Each structure stands twice: as C-alpha cells, then as structure tokens.
Amino acid sequence: MKKTNFDFDLIVLGSGAGGSAAANIACKNGLKVAIVESDIFGGESPNYGDIPRKAMLNAAHTFFLARRASKFGVRSSTLGYNFPSVAAWKRLVVKRTGADDNTDFYEKQGVKTFRGNARFITPNEVSVNRQHLSADNFIIATGSKIALPDIKNLENVPYHTPRTILDVMRPPKSIFIVGGGTEAIEIAQLLAIFGTKVYISEISSRLLPQEDEEVGLSIENTLVEDMKIFVLPQTRVVAVEKEGLSKKVIFQRGGTEKFIKVDEILIAGGRAPNTDIGLENAAVEYNDEGIVVNEFLQTSNKNIYAAGSILGNKFTTSDILLQSRVCANNILKPRAKVSPDYTASPRTIFTWPEVASVGLTEDDCMRRDLQFKTSIAPLNLIARGNTDNFKTGFVKLICDKHGKILGGSVVAPEAASIIHEIGIAARYNLYASDLADLPHAFLSWNEAVRIAANRIR
C-alpha cells in the first residue's frame, strides 16, 4: 500500500548548485524540505571548483599583469609571490561564500540537513545512514565524478584531479594535463603563471572543440605565446609509468608514440554521473549519460525531478542554477510547469583574457541546416584596446539570414560580462541592427559588440 503520510514535502539529494536553490525556494514557499549531502555541504562549485579556482586565477592574473606593467611606466623588477599566501586567499574566499561545508546556512532557511549517502528504497523513500526518510517529491542533484580515461597503468601512478591540484603546497615544476576543456585550460594557465612547465593534451584537433574555431585557436595562441604552455592537440595518452620521483606519460600523436617525463599528472577529462543511488527502486530511468528527464526536468517518475551534472556534462553552473529554480517552480506549481531556457546561458572560461560564448555556434547552425552569417570585430579596432595595449581578442556574432542574433563569442578582458549583451539579444530575438543602433559607452570593451553588429550585412 502506498504511503501518504510523508516525513517531508520535498527531499533534495545534493547540496550543490542543482539542489540548494530549489531547497531554499521550496522552503520559503511553505514546503517542509530536507537536503541530503554525501560529501561537503555547498557542493563542488564553491568548495572545490569554480570559486577556489577563480580566486587563485585572480591572484595569478594580478601577478601576470603586474609583471607586464613596465610598458605603462610601472616598475615591476622586484615583483614576487608567496604561494602559501595565495592558498590562504583561496581558503578565505571559499569561507566567505557561506558554503564551506556549512549546514547552518540551510538550517537558518528552515531546511533540515542530513549527511550521508542517500539510496532509494521505494519511489517515496530513501535510506541515509540506516535512517529512512520519506517525501512526496524528490529532486536528484547528486552531480558527477571524475571519469578516468582508459590509460594503461593509471591505477598504479599517483595523479591529480581538478579538485586536488588546488590544494598542492607549491606549484609543481612540471605537469601533464590530460584533457583540453574549461577546467584544464584554467588550471594550465594558473600553474604556468606560477612557474610550472605545463603540457596540455586534447584528443580533438584543437582546444575547446565545442566552440567556434576562432575561440579555440585564440586561447591556444595565448597559452603558447604568453604562458609558454605546450599544447598537444590530436593526442591520445595511452599509458603512464612511475620512474623515481618523476612520472612518464606515453602518448600517440601524429601516428607515432612519444613520451614526456613530468613531476605531476592531472586528469581533467570527462565526468560520470552519480547514478548509483538505487534509481531502479524509484522507477527512474537513466543511462550512461545520466538521468533521463522531459522538458520540465521530470524523470520517468513524475514526482522525482533532476538537475545538474546528473543529467550530463554539458551544463554550466549557471545552467544548473536555472534547472534548480525550474524544478522548484514545477513542484510548487504543477499546473504551470516551465522548461529551462538556455538561449541566453553563457559559457565562460576565466583565463586571461577571458573567453565567453552564448547561443549557437557555427557547427550548431550547420547541424540544424540553418542559413547564417557571421562577423568579427577585433579588439584592436576600439579605443579601449589602445588605452590598455590589448592587441588580440575579438567579438564574433552569428546571425540568421535576416540578421537576427543567434549567438556569439568574445575573447577579451571582462568577456564574461560583455557576453550578456549578446545573450539578451539572442533570447529576445533582437537583430544585429538593434545592437548597432544602441549607443555604447566610449572606452568600453562593449564597443566591439557594436562594431561586430554593424558589420552584419
């Protein structure tokens, strides 16, 4: 017989971006809510990922730019850094987020917290440390874990992950990074600025293969020319070996097998969803990519929703926060369900310079058989590029055949802020002419958006 008297109205599995927002929204709207966390409260982003990495990148970029300040008449010959102090800064930033494994944050909102591995017993009940908790609705936001690549002998050779590399006591003398995605590129630049000899491999023909070609080539040029990083595209790592204090990385490139000896190895490739939570007992469908949901983020069990990287690896933190809010809305308003709209959701990389994209890429347009046109405005065309002595970077727009904005990319200082203008245009069906006619602040980086828009014909 189905249980109808539940302990909670909603139980959220996972306290990261996919779970926290929904839990707080539901609680503020009168639901009795619990949240279960198997690792550290606050989740991956504020504790191990985006926040600590950005804090350390900010320190690295400050050091990098200060070393190049002589061109502005600023002396920098005695400049240095103290890596333990950089690490202390990172810890302070994490603490100030309010996450930092802080259950008080949730309890003050009225959300009951439980620590442990949750596993479904029935569609309405989970077990947490032998305690049974029941709810009318669930949101699964258990995230993902590192998916180790098929590399011979990897289990016998110490390696870092994007989580552990940020806790090293000092930058390694050399490192080989397996994977050329966002995390890998940010960490590569961070370590290179602090003196590490960095090799970064990517199985595709270029870094960031999911973005337009100009974006990947631009950031690769920066890594190689400014950071002296060794970028190895079309490279497959096949084996690793321990040789004394060093590690030997064996890889195939250009039809031949080669090797490099380094101090450390970083595995920063794919991730696998955390689906081992008894989903079969809850009648929730899933596959190797993650949990299967409909347009409303409902699973095959209509009372169970899912958000975040449990759905796959293609979502950014801002996407996941959006999904969390959508889940809460659809539980609170079952007759007025909404779907997440990713049209204006930005994709960002906090390197120097920053990289940001939104909407469709050229490959997306071709896959959809869309007629489109593009324009590029190099940043050296605008006054800000002159005053800041910034000679690379660009704004790129992609429009349909009528000039309606479909997407765009920015490689520039503050690209993560600039991109929102293009995102708003894409979401609200604006045309390039609308952006070209809009007055832009003189000496702002956004002037390049106006120039790119004006070049669409």
Tab-separated table of C-alpha atoms in Angstrom:
chain	number	residue	atom	x	y	z
A	1	MET	CA	0.000	0.000	0.000
A	2	LYS	CA	1.370	3.425	-1.000
A	3	LYS	CA	2.455	5.617	1.886
A	4	THR	CA	0.696	9.002	2.005
A	5	ASN	CA	1.938	10.459	5.291
A	6	PHE	CA	5.480	11.550	4.435
A	7	ASP	CA	8.251	12.990	6.591
A	8	PHE	CA	8.798	15.845	4.123
A	9	ASP	CA	7.117	17.510	1.190
A	10	LEU	CA	10.437	17.570	-0.656
A	11	ILE	CA	13.789	15.868	-0.211
A	12	VAL	CA	16.708	17.183	-2.252
A	13	LEU	CA	19.635	14.845	-2.851
A	14	GLY	CA	22.739	17.001	-3.224
A	15	SER	CA	23.509	20.469	-1.848
A	16	GLY	CA	25.336	21.903	-4.860
A	17	ALA	CA	24.006	24.339	-7.434
A	18	GLY	CA	21.381	21.853	-8.595
A	19	GLY	CA	19.920	21.306	-5.139
A	20	SER	CA	20.435	24.355	-2.926
A	21	ALA	CA	18.387	26.889	-4.876
A	22	ALA	CA	15.411	24.547	-5.166
A	23	ALA	CA	15.531	23.630	-1.479
A	24	ASN	CA	15.529	27.262	-0.376
A	25	ILE	CA	12.787	28.296	-2.814
A	26	ALA	CA	10.548	25.406	-1.770
A	27	CYS	CA	11.127	26.115	1.913
A	28	LYS	CA	10.321	29.825	1.515
A	29	ASN	CA	7.074	28.824	-0.169
A	30	GLY	CA	5.913	26.748	2.772
A	31	LEU	CA	7.098	23.250	1.962
A	32	LYS	CA	8.760	21.043	4.548
A	33	VAL	CA	12.161	20.401	2.984
A	34	ALA	CA	15.213	18.259	3.697
A	35	ILE	CA	18.535	18.181	1.889
A	36	VAL	CA	20.942	15.238	1.920
A	37	GLU	CA	24.651	15.643	1.159
A	38	SER	CA	27.122	12.776	0.802
A	39	ASP	CA	30.266	14.906	0.593
A	40	ILE	CA	30.587	18.553	1.628
A	41	PHE	CA	27.687	20.975	2.007
A	42	GLY	CA	27.589	23.591	-0.713
A	43	GLY	CA	28.714	21.131	-3.339
A	44	GLU	CA	31.523	21.124	-5.874
A	45	SER	CA	31.446	24.671	-7.237
A	46	PRO	CA	32.049	26.783	-4.096
A	47	ASN	CA	34.235	24.273	-2.271
A	48	TYR	CA	36.411	22.611	-4.899
A	49	GLY	CA	35.599	24.057	-8.302
A	50	ASP	CA	34.598	27.426	-9.701
A	51	ILE	CA	35.093	29.588	-6.604
A	52	PRO	CA	38.520	28.414	-5.348
A	53	ARG	CA	39.845	28.141	-8.903
A	54	LYS	CA	38.701	31.674	-9.752
A	55	ALA	CA	40.221	33.004	-6.522
A	56	MET	CA	43.596	31.518	-7.419
A	57	LEU	CA	43.278	32.658	-11.026
A	58	ASN	CA	42.667	36.200	-9.816
A	59	ALA	CA	45.911	36.070	-7.834
A	60	ALA	CA	47.765	34.595	-10.811
A	61	HIS	CA	46.414	37.168	-13.260
A	62	THR	CA	47.289	40.019	-10.901
A	63	PHE	CA	50.858	38.727	-10.804
A	64	PHE	CA	50.942	38.157	-14.573
A	65	LEU	CA	49.701	41.650	-15.428
A	66	ALA	CA	51.962	43.310	-12.861
A	67	ARG	CA	54.978	41.673	-14.499
A	68	ARG	CA	53.925	43.260	-17.793
A	69	ALA	CA	53.301	46.706	-16.309
A	70	SER	CA	56.643	48.198	-17.360
A	71	LYS	CA	55.101	49.201	-20.684
A	72	PHE	CA	52.893	51.601	-18.704
A	73	GLY	CA	55.869	53.052	-16.837
A	74	VAL	CA	55.322	50.923	-13.731
A	75	ARG	CA	58.415	49.249	-12.274
A	76	SER	CA	57.973	45.552	-11.575
A	77	SER	CA	61.521	44.181	-11.382
A	78	THR	CA	61.244	43.145	-7.697
A	79	LEU	CA	57.807	41.578	-8.014
A	80	GLY	CA	57.236	38.152	-6.440
A	81	TYR	CA	54.592	35.913	-4.923
A	82	ASN	CA	54.117	33.683	-1.890
A	83	PHE	CA	52.197	30.560	-2.852
A	84	PRO	CA	51.066	29.646	0.695
A	85	SER	CA	49.554	33.142	0.893
A	86	VAL	CA	47.791	32.545	-2.424
A	87	ALA	CA	46.394	29.310	-0.969
A	88	ALA	CA	45.297	31.179	2.168
A	89	TRP	CA	43.492	33.692	-0.038
A	90	LYS	CA	41.689	30.830	-1.775
A	91	ARG	CA	40.537	29.390	1.563
A	92	LEU	CA	39.276	32.794	2.710
A	93	VAL	CA	37.268	33.235	-0.481
A	94	VAL	CA	35.688	29.798	-0.068
A	95	LYS	CA	34.818	30.576	3.546
A	96	ARG	CA	33.208	33.884	2.570
A	97	THR	CA	30.815	32.169	0.169
A	98	GLY	CA	28.946	30.844	3.204
A	99	ALA	CA	29.112	27.305	1.818
A	100	ASP	CA	32.340	25.820	3.201
A	101	ASP	CA	30.527	22.709	4.496
A	102	ASN	CA	28.144	24.985	6.395
A	103	THR	CA	24.892	23.307	7.431
A	104	ASP	CA	23.821	26.435	9.337
A	105	PHE	CA	23.159	28.166	6.006
A	106	TYR	CA	20.422	25.643	5.223
A	107	GLU	CA	19.083	25.254	8.742
A	108	LYS	CA	18.558	29.030	9.017
A	109	GLN	CA	16.413	28.843	5.883
A	110	GLY	CA	14.346	26.147	7.563
A	111	VAL	CA	15.820	23.293	5.524
A	112	LYS	CA	16.583	20.130	7.508
A	113	THR	CA	20.051	18.747	6.707
A	114	PHE	CA	21.296	15.163	6.622
A	115	ARG	CA	24.821	13.991	5.888
A	116	GLY	CA	25.352	10.620	4.227
A	117	ASN	CA	24.768	8.566	1.100
A	118	ALA	CA	21.104	8.534	0.156
A	119	ARG	CA	19.709	5.489	-1.600
A	120	PHE	CA	16.158	4.968	-2.816
A	121	ILE	CA	14.271	2.142	-1.140
A	122	THR	CA	10.924	2.917	-2.769
A	123	PRO	CA	9.760	5.746	-5.077
A	124	ASN	CA	8.975	7.840	-1.979
A	125	GLU	CA	11.649	6.751	0.466
A	126	VAL	CA	15.431	6.910	0.811
A	127	SER	CA	17.827	5.449	3.327
A	128	VAL	CA	20.524	7.713	4.797
A	129	ASN	CA	22.880	6.094	7.310
A	130	ARG	CA	20.211	3.456	8.043
A	131	GLN	CA	17.648	6.184	8.692
A	132	HIS	CA	14.594	6.103	6.444
A	133	LEU	CA	13.310	9.427	5.092
A	134	SER	CA	10.170	9.794	3.002
A	135	ALA	CA	8.817	12.593	0.835
A	136	ASP	CA	6.092	13.361	-1.662
A	137	ASN	CA	8.639	14.834	-4.095
A	138	PHE	CA	12.359	14.464	-4.728
A	139	ILE	CA	14.984	16.420	-6.631
A	140	ILE	CA	18.068	14.428	-7.578
A	141	ALA	CA	21.126	16.689	-7.795
A	142	THR	CA	23.875	14.250	-6.872
A	143	GLY	CA	26.251	15.580	-9.516
A	144	SER	CA	29.075	13.683	-11.142
A	145	LYS	CA	32.552	12.316	-10.514
A	146	ILE	CA	35.783	12.156	-12.480
A	147	ALA	CA	35.584	9.528	-15.221
A	148	LEU	CA	39.054	8.068	-15.521
A	149	PRO	CA	40.239	7.660	-19.121
A	150	ASP	CA	41.448	4.339	-20.467
A	151	ILE	CA	45.146	4.826	-19.718
A	152	LYS	CA	47.317	1.793	-19.049
A	153	ASN	CA	48.775	1.606	-15.517
A	154	LEU	CA	46.957	4.753	-14.340
A	155	GLU	CA	45.839	2.967	-11.181
A	156	ASN	CA	49.484	2.489	-10.162
A	157	VAL	CA	50.698	6.052	-10.725
A	158	PRO	CA	49.692	8.973	-8.459
A	159	TYR	CA	47.735	11.672	-10.272
A	160	HIS	CA	45.800	14.832	-9.500
A	161	THR	CA	42.219	15.796	-10.319
A	162	PRO	CA	40.887	19.359	-10.694
A	163	ARG	CA	39.861	19.096	-7.035
A	164	THR	CA	43.195	18.003	-5.577
A	165	ILE	CA	45.507	20.159	-7.688
A	166	LEU	CA	44.248	23.329	-5.993
A	167	ASP	CA	45.478	22.037	-2.626
A	168	VAL	CA	49.139	21.497	-3.524
A	169	MET	CA	51.641	23.120	-1.165
A	170	ARG	CA	53.675	24.554	-4.044
A	171	PRO	CA	53.308	24.611	-7.842
A	172	PRO	CA	54.925	21.530	-9.396
A	173	LYS	CA	57.961	22.051	-11.611
A	174	SER	CA	56.162	20.315	-14.472
A	175	ILE	CA	52.748	18.793	-15.136
A	176	PHE	CA	50.982	16.900	-17.922
A	177	ILE	CA	47.264	17.698	-18.167
A	178	VAL	CA	45.029	15.119	-19.836
A	179	GLY	CA	42.049	16.960	-21.328
A	180	GLY	CA	41.586	20.320	-23.028
A	181	GLY	CA	38.291	21.583	-21.613
A	182	THR	CA	37.444	24.592	-19.456
A	183	GLU	CA	38.851	23.290	-16.150
A	184	ALA	CA	42.019	22.032	-17.801
A	185	ILE	CA	42.709	25.324	-19.570
A	186	GLU	CA	42.133	27.438	-16.461
A	187	ILE	CA	44.392	25.233	-14.343
A	188	ALA	CA	47.041	25.137	-17.069
A	189	GLN	CA	47.226	28.925	-17.150
A	190	LEU	CA	47.147	29.217	-13.356
A	191	LEU	CA	50.094	26.867	-12.889
A	192	ALA	CA	52.070	28.258	-15.824
A	193	ILE	CA	51.922	31.791	-14.405
A	194	PHE	CA	53.349	30.483	-11.135
A	195	GLY	CA	56.256	28.850	-12.945
A	196	THR	CA	55.119	25.324	-13.798
A	197	LYS	CA	56.138	23.823	-17.129
A	198	VAL	CA	52.763	22.738	-18.486
A	199	TYR	CA	51.797	20.235	-21.165
A	200	ILE	CA	48.108	20.010	-22.054
A	201	SER	CA	46.725	17.316	-24.361
A	202	GLU	CA	43.441	17.208	-26.262
A	203	ILE	CA	42.195	14.306	-28.355
A	204	SER	CA	40.429	16.687	-30.777
A	205	SER	CA	42.178	18.813	-33.378
A	206	ARG	CA	42.071	21.905	-31.144
A	207	LEU	CA	41.229	23.096	-27.661
A	208	LEU	CA	37.560	23.810	-26.922
A	209	PRO	CA	36.221	21.818	-29.898
A	210	GLN	CA	32.646	22.592	-28.830
A	211	GLU	CA	33.188	26.311	-29.535
A	212	ASP	CA	33.853	28.143	-32.791
A	213	GLU	CA	37.278	27.575	-34.289
A	214	GLU	CA	38.421	31.164	-33.721
A	215	VAL	CA	37.817	30.793	-29.987
A	216	GLY	CA	39.907	27.652	-29.558
A	217	LEU	CA	42.732	28.959	-31.729
A	218	SER	CA	42.785	32.312	-29.923
A	219	ILE	CA	43.077	30.825	-26.439
A	220	GLU	CA	45.628	28.292	-27.694
A	221	ASN	CA	47.744	31.137	-29.066
A	222	THR	CA	47.607	32.900	-25.683
A	223	LEU	CA	48.614	29.761	-23.803
A	224	VAL	CA	51.516	29.087	-26.146
A	225	GLU	CA	52.821	32.613	-26.765
A	226	ASP	CA	52.172	34.332	-23.427
A	227	MET	CA	52.266	31.421	-20.969
A	228	LYS	CA	54.788	29.156	-22.751
A	229	ILE	CA	52.432	26.199	-22.372
A	230	PHE	CA	52.935	23.174	-24.628
A	231	VAL	CA	49.581	22.438	-26.301
A	232	LEU	CA	49.258	18.949	-27.815
A	233	PRO	CA	46.109	18.589	-29.967
A	234	GLN	CA	45.136	15.280	-31.579
A	235	THR	CA	46.941	13.495	-28.777
A	236	ARG	CA	45.844	10.299	-27.034
A	237	VAL	CA	47.541	9.333	-23.770
A	238	VAL	CA	47.935	5.551	-23.777
A	239	ALA	CA	49.988	4.777	-20.655
A	240	VAL	CA	51.744	6.229	-17.630
A	241	GLU	CA	54.679	4.939	-15.611
A	242	LYS	CA	56.403	5.842	-12.353
A	243	GLU	CA	60.129	6.488	-12.722
A	244	GLY	CA	61.682	7.504	-9.426
A	245	LEU	CA	60.268	10.884	-8.431
A	246	SER	CA	59.014	11.500	-11.970
A	247	LYS	CA	56.068	10.252	-13.984
A	248	LYS	CA	56.356	9.159	-17.588
A	249	VAL	CA	53.421	9.962	-19.865
A	250	ILE	CA	53.280	7.900	-23.059
A	251	PHE	CA	51.064	9.230	-25.836
A	252	GLN	CA	50.254	8.818	-29.512
A	253	ARG	CA	50.431	11.863	-31.768
A	254	GLY	CA	50.866	12.201	-35.494
A	255	GLY	CA	50.940	8.445	-35.966
A	256	THR	CA	53.882	7.924	-33.627
A	257	GLU	CA	54.279	7.068	-29.957
A	258	LYS	CA	56.164	9.557	-27.783
A	259	PHE	CA	56.703	10.212	-24.088
A	260	ILE	CA	57.298	13.099	-21.690
A	261	LYS	CA	58.583	12.968	-18.110
A	262	VAL	CA	56.926	15.291	-15.593
A	263	ASP	CA	56.572	15.775	-11.853
A	264	GLU	CA	52.776	15.545	-11.803
A	265	ILE	CA	49.830	14.350	-13.891
A	266	LEU	CA	46.383	15.967	-13.891
A	267	ILE	CA	43.360	14.057	-15.156
A	268	ALA	CA	40.866	16.692	-16.294
A	269	GLY	CA	38.824	14.898	-18.909
A	270	GLY	CA	35.268	13.639	-18.706
A	271	ARG	CA	32.940	13.036	-15.798
A	272	ALA	CA	30.422	10.314	-14.970
A	273	PRO	CA	27.023	10.915	-13.321
A	274	ASN	CA	26.489	9.755	-9.738
A	275	THR	CA	23.580	7.442	-10.531
A	276	ASP	CA	24.376	4.649	-8.065
A	277	ILE	CA	21.628	5.676	-5.649
A	278	GLY	CA	19.035	2.945	-6.145
A	279	LEU	CA	17.231	4.591	-9.041
A	280	GLU	CA	15.766	1.222	-10.035
A	281	ASN	CA	13.818	1.185	-6.763
A	282	ALA	CA	12.301	4.562	-7.621
A	283	ALA	CA	11.357	3.714	-11.227
A	284	VAL	CA	13.727	6.406	-12.521
A	285	GLU	CA	15.138	5.815	-15.998
A	286	TYR	CA	18.825	6.527	-16.613
A	287	ASN	CA	21.693	5.629	-18.932
A	288	ASP	CA	25.453	6.140	-19.200
A	289	GLU	CA	24.961	9.869	-19.797
A	290	GLY	CA	22.822	10.347	-16.689
A	291	ILE	CA	19.190	10.531	-15.652
A	292	VAL	CA	16.618	10.877	-18.426
A	293	VAL	CA	14.211	13.817	-17.982
A	294	ASN	CA	11.473	15.504	-20.001
A	295	GLU	CA	11.306	19.193	-20.921
A	296	PHE	CA	10.129	20.007	-17.381
A	297	LEU	CA	13.082	18.153	-15.776
A	298	GLN	CA	10.765	15.384	-14.585
A	299	THR	CA	12.165	11.872	-14.539
A	300	SER	CA	10.196	8.799	-15.574
A	301	ASN	CA	8.722	9.038	-12.058
A	302	LYS	CA	6.568	12.177	-12.218
A	303	ASN	CA	7.244	13.070	-8.556
A	304	ILE	CA	11.013	12.973	-8.961
A	305	TYR	CA	12.924	15.745	-10.734
A	306	ALA	CA	16.623	16.027	-11.547
A	307	ALA	CA	19.067	18.887	-12.079
A	308	GLY	CA	22.757	19.431	-12.703
A	309	SER	CA	25.536	17.215	-13.994
A	310	ILE	CA	23.490	14.147	-13.064
A	311	LEU	CA	21.824	14.960	-16.418
A	312	GLY	CA	25.132	15.059	-18.332
A	313	ASN	CA	28.316	17.082	-18.615
A	314	LYS	CA	27.213	19.820	-20.996
A	315	PHE	CA	25.754	22.174	-18.388
A	316	THR	CA	27.455	25.176	-16.799
A	317	THR	CA	26.923	26.267	-13.203
A	318	SER	CA	24.519	28.976	-14.382
A	319	ASP	CA	22.570	26.323	-16.333
A	320	ILE	CA	22.379	24.170	-13.218
A	321	LEU	CA	21.126	27.031	-11.048
A	322	LEU	CA	18.434	27.655	-13.662
A	323	GLN	CA	17.467	23.980	-13.596
A	324	SER	CA	17.236	24.060	-9.815
A	325	ARG	CA	14.828	27.004	-9.932
A	326	VAL	CA	12.774	25.293	-12.641
A	327	CYS	CA	12.472	22.125	-10.532
A	328	ALA	CA	11.249	24.145	-7.557
A	329	ASN	CA	8.721	26.010	-9.703
A	330	ASN	CA	7.332	22.827	-11.207
A	331	ILE	CA	6.905	21.158	-7.825
A	332	LEU	CA	5.234	24.244	-6.363
A	333	LYS	CA	3.100	24.903	-9.461
A	334	PRO	CA	2.348	21.533	-11.058
A	335	ARG	CA	-0.332	23.090	-13.276
A	336	ALA	CA	2.025	25.819	-14.521
A	337	LYS	CA	5.192	23.942	-15.319
A	338	VAL	CA	8.025	25.678	-17.160
A	339	SER	CA	11.037	24.467	-19.104
A	340	PRO	CA	14.585	25.803	-18.732
A	341	ASP	CA	15.515	28.257	-21.498
A	342	TYR	CA	19.247	28.066	-22.179
A	343	THR	CA	19.204	30.590	-25.039
A	344	ALA	CA	20.968	33.293	-23.026
A	345	SER	CA	23.013	30.987	-20.811
A	346	PRO	CA	26.707	31.941	-21.102
A	347	ARG	CA	29.666	29.587	-21.351
A	348	THR	CA	32.739	31.143	-19.742
A	349	ILE	CA	36.430	30.462	-19.195
A	350	PHE	CA	38.189	32.702	-16.683
A	351	THR	CA	41.589	32.749	-18.316
A	352	TRP	CA	43.489	35.877	-19.320
A	353	PRO	CA	41.927	37.061	-21.490
A	354	GLU	CA	38.516	35.707	-20.581
A	355	VAL	CA	36.538	33.621	-23.060
A	356	ALA	CA	32.745	33.669	-23.239
A	357	SER	CA	30.147	32.327	-25.653
A	358	VAL	CA	26.376	32.211	-25.819
A	359	GLY	CA	23.751	30.688	-28.074
A	360	LEU	CA	24.554	28.797	-31.250
A	361	THR	CA	27.976	28.159	-32.754
A	362	GLU	CA	28.643	27.786	-36.478
A	363	ASP	CA	28.628	23.999	-36.077
A	364	ASP	CA	25.253	24.209	-34.310
A	365	CYS	CA	23.842	26.189	-37.237
A	366	MET	CA	25.176	23.706	-39.791
A	367	ARG	CA	23.778	20.742	-37.856
A	368	ARG	CA	20.372	22.439	-37.897
A	369	ASP	CA	20.713	23.274	-41.597
A	370	LEU	CA	20.315	26.992	-40.866
A	371	GLN	CA	21.405	29.722	-43.241
A	372	PHE	CA	23.578	32.092	-41.237
A	373	LYS	CA	26.148	34.844	-41.483
A	374	THR	CA	28.921	35.965	-39.156
A	375	SER	CA	31.004	38.996	-38.350
A	376	ILE	CA	34.123	39.565	-36.270
A	377	ALA	CA	35.326	42.793	-34.656
A	378	PRO	CA	38.962	42.625	-33.475
A	379	LEU	CA	39.502	44.481	-30.208
A	380	ASN	CA	42.370	46.486	-31.678
A	381	LEU	CA	39.733	48.457	-33.586
A	382	ILE	CA	38.322	50.084	-30.451
A	383	ALA	CA	39.790	52.793	-28.255
A	384	ARG	CA	39.908	50.562	-25.166
A	385	GLY	CA	42.225	48.180	-26.966
A	386	ASN	CA	44.607	51.101	-27.493
A	387	THR	CA	44.493	52.500	-23.945
A	388	ASP	CA	45.005	49.034	-22.436
A	389	ASN	CA	47.562	47.963	-25.045
A	390	PHE	CA	45.443	44.890	-25.761
A	391	LYS	CA	46.077	43.840	-29.342
A	392	THR	CA	44.388	40.436	-29.534
A	393	GLY	CA	40.857	39.202	-28.899
A	394	PHE	CA	37.597	39.799	-30.694
A	395	VAL	CA	33.814	39.830	-30.616
A	396	LYS	CA	32.051	37.463	-33.006
A	397	LEU	CA	28.349	37.454	-33.856
A	398	ILE	CA	26.314	34.735	-35.560
A	399	CYS	CA	23.007	35.767	-37.155
A	400	ASP	CA	20.374	34.125	-39.299
A	401	LYS	CA	19.978	35.211	-42.915
A	402	HIS	CA	17.785	38.127	-41.810
A	403	GLY	CA	20.294	39.400	-39.248
A	404	LYS	CA	18.601	38.041	-36.110
A	405	ILE	CA	21.161	37.253	-33.405
A	406	LEU	CA	21.638	33.505	-32.870
A	407	GLY	CA	24.794	33.562	-30.755
A	408	GLY	CA	28.244	34.946	-30.339
A	409	SER	CA	31.670	34.657	-28.764
A	410	VAL	CA	34.005	37.065	-27.002
A	411	VAL	CA	37.715	36.736	-26.272
A	412	ALA	CA	38.607	39.786	-24.197
A	413	PRO	CA	39.238	41.137	-20.725
A	414	GLU	CA	35.832	41.021	-18.981
A	415	ALA	CA	34.385	38.752	-21.690
A	416	ALA	CA	32.147	37.098	-19.080
A	417	SER	CA	30.416	40.450	-18.578
A	418	ILE	CA	30.386	41.530	-22.230
A	419	ILE	CA	28.666	38.332	-23.356
A	420	HIS	CA	25.370	39.150	-21.631
A	421	GLU	CA	24.541	41.839	-24.180
A	422	ILE	CA	24.696	39.209	-26.912
A	423	GLY	CA	22.773	36.738	-24.745
A	424	ILE	CA	19.902	39.168	-24.203
A	425	ALA	CA	19.789	39.843	-27.945
A	426	ALA	CA	19.625	36.107	-28.704
A	427	ARG	CA	16.942	35.415	-26.122
A	428	TYR	CA	14.638	38.268	-27.116
A	429	ASN	CA	15.036	37.861	-30.881
A	430	LEU	CA	16.895	41.104	-31.480
A	431	TYR	CA	18.685	41.859	-34.720
A	432	ALA	CA	22.250	42.951	-35.362
A	433	SER	CA	20.862	46.331	-36.390
A	434	ASP	CA	19.376	46.726	-32.885
A	435	LEU	CA	22.819	46.340	-31.319
A	436	ALA	CA	24.462	48.520	-33.969
A	437	ASP	CA	21.991	51.347	-33.266
A	438	LEU	CA	22.428	51.119	-29.484
A	439	PRO	CA	24.828	53.746	-28.073
A	440	HIS	CA	27.743	52.014	-26.345
A	441	ALA	CA	29.921	53.694	-23.745
A	442	PHE	CA	33.072	55.125	-25.272
A	443	LEU	CA	36.188	53.320	-23.990
A	444	SER	CA	34.192	50.241	-23.014
A	445	TRP	CA	35.013	46.799	-24.374
A	446	ASN	CA	31.389	46.547	-25.490
A	447	GLU	CA	32.103	48.968	-28.320
A	448	ALA	CA	33.376	45.909	-30.174
A	449	VAL	CA	29.860	44.426	-29.986
A	450	ARG	CA	28.512	47.480	-31.830
A	451	ILE	CA	31.211	47.211	-34.491
A	452	ALA	CA	30.563	43.480	-34.988
A	453	ALA	CA	26.830	44.154	-35.257
A	454	ASN	CA	27.405	46.944	-37.775
A	455	ARG	CA	29.397	44.535	-39.954
A	456	ILE	CA	26.439	42.177	-40.423
A	457	ARG	CA	25.030	42.797	-43.872
